CSV table of C-alpha atoms and ligand atoms in Angstrom, one decimal:
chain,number,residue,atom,x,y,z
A,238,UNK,CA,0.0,29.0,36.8
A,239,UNK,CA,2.0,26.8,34.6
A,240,UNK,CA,3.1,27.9,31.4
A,241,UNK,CA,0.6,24.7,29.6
A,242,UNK,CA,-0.3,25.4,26.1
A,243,UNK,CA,-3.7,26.6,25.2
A,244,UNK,CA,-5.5,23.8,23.5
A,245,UNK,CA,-6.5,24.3,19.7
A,246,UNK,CA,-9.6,23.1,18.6
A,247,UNK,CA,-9.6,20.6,16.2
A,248,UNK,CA,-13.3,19.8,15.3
A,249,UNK,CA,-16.6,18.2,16.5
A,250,UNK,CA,-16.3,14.7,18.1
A,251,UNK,CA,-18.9,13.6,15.5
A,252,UNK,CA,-16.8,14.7,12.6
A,253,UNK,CA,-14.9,11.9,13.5
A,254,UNK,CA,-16.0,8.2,13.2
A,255,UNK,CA,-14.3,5.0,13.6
A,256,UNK,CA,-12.1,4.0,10.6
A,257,UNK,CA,-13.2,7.4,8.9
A,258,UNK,CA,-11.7,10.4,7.2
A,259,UNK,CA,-9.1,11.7,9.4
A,260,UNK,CA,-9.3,16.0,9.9
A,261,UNK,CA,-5.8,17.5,8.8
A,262,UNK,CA,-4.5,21.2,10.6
A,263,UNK,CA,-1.0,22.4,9.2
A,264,UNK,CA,1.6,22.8,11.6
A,265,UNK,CA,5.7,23.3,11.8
A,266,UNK,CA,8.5,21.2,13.7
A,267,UNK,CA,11.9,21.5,13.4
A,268,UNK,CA,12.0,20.1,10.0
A,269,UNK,CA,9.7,22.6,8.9
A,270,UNK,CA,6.3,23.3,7.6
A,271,UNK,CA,3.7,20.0,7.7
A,272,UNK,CA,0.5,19.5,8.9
A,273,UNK,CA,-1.0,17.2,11.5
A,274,UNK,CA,-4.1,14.5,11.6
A,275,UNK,CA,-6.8,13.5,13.8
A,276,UNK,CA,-8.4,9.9,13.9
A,277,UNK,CA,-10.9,7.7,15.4
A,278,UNK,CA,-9.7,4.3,16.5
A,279,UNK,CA,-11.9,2.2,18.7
A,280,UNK,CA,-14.4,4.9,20.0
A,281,UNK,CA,-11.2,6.9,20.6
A,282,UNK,CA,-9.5,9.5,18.9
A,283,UNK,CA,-5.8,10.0,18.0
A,284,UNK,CA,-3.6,12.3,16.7
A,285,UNK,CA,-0.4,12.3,15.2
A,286,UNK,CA,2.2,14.2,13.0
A,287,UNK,CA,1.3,13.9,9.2
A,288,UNK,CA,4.7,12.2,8.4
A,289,UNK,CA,5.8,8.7,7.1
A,290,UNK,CA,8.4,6.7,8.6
A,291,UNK,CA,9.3,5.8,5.6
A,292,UNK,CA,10.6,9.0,3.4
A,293,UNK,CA,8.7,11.4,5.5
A,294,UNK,CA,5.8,12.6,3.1
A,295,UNK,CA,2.3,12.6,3.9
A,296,UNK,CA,0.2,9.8,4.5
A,297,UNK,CA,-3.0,10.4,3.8
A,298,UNK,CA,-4.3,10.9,0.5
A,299,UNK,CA,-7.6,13.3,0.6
A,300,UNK,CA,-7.8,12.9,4.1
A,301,UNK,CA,-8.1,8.9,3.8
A,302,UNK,CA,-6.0,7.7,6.3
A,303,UNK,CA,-7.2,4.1,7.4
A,304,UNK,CA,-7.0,0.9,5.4
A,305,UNK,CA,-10.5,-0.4,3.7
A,306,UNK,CA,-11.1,-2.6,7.2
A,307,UNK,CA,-10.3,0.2,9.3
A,308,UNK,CA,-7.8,-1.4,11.2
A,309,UNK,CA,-4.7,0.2,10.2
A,310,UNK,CA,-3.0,3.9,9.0
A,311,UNK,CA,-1.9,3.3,6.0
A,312,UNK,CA,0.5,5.7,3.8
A,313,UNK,CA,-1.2,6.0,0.4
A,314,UNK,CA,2.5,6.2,-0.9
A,315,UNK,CA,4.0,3.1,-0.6
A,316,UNK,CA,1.6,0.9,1.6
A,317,UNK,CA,3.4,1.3,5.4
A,318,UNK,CA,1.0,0.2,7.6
A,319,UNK,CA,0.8,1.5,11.2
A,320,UNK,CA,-1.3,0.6,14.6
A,321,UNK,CA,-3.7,3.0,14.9
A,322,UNK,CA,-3.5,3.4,18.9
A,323,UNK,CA,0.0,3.8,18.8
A,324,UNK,CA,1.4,4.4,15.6
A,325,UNK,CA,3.8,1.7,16.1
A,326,UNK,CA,4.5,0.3,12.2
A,327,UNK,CA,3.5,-3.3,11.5
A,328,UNK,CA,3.8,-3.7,8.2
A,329,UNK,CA,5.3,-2.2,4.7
A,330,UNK,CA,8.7,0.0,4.1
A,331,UNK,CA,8.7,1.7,7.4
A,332,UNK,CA,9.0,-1.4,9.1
A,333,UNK,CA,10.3,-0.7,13.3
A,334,UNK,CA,9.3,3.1,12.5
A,335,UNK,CA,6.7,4.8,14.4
A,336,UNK,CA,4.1,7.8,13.4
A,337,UNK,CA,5.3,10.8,16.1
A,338,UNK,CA,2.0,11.0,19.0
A,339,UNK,CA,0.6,14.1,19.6
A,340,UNK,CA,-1.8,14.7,23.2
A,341,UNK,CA,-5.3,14.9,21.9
A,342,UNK,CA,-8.5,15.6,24.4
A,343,UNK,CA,-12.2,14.9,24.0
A,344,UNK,CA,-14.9,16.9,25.9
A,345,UNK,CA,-18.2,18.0,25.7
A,346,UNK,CA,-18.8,16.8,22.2
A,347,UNK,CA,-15.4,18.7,20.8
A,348,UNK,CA,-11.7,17.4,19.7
A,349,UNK,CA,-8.9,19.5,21.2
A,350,UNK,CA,-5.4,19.3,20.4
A,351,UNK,CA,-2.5,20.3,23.1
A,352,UNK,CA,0.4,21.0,21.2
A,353,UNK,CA,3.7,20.3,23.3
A,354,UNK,CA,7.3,20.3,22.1
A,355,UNK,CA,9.0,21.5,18.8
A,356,UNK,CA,5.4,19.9,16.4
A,357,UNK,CA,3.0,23.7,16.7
A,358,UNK,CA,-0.1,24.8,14.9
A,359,UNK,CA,1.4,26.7,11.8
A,360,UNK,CA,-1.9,28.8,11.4
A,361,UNK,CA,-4.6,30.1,14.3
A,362,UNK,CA,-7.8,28.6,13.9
A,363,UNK,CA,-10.4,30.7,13.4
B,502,LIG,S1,6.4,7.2,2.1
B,502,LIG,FE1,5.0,6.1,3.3
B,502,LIG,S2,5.3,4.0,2.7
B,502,LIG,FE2,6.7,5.1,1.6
């Protein structure tokens, strides 16, 4: 057997909806403690590292993450806007930055994340 990461579950796949409330799980990377967040874009969900491109604070604030359309991430700091699909930035201070991807899996009705490289769940989920 490979040495894969065990997944961590994140939440039910109806706990998140298209342009809604994002799910937040706290995690560490090399540049410390942060947490991570979970979205749904399009019917499908993504996950990235809860970190602005801009000056590397949180995005989200009380786990609102998109923009009033639902179209964009937006960082409830200073307005950075990102593509949802692939946190590419389009818009606002961060221009050319991007939100750090994370490998997320849906399956029978449950979100999953697989943590790889130095971004790890800071806590066990109970
Ligand atoms: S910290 Fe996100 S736009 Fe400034």
């Amino acid at each position: 057997m490979t040495h894969a990461a065990s997944p961590i579950r994140v939440c039910d796949a109806q706990d998140l909806r298209n342009g809604g409330p994002g799910v937040k799980l706290p995690a560490t990377d090399s540049a410390g403690h942060s947490t991570v967040f979970f979205i749904r874009y399009q019917d499908r969900v993504y996950g990235y590292l809860n970190r602005c491109a801009h000056v590397g604070v949180e995005l989200d604030w009380e786990n609102s993450f998109f923009t009033r359309a639902g179209d964009r991430i937006m960082c409830a700091r200073h307005g950075a806007t990102y593509l949802p699909d692939t946190g590419v930035c389009d818009g606002g201070p961060c221009r050319n930055g991007r939100l750090t991807p994370l490998k997320v899996q849906e399956r029978d009705g449950t979100v999953y994340w697989l943590p790889e490289g130095k971004i790890q769940p800071a806590a066990s989920q109970g």
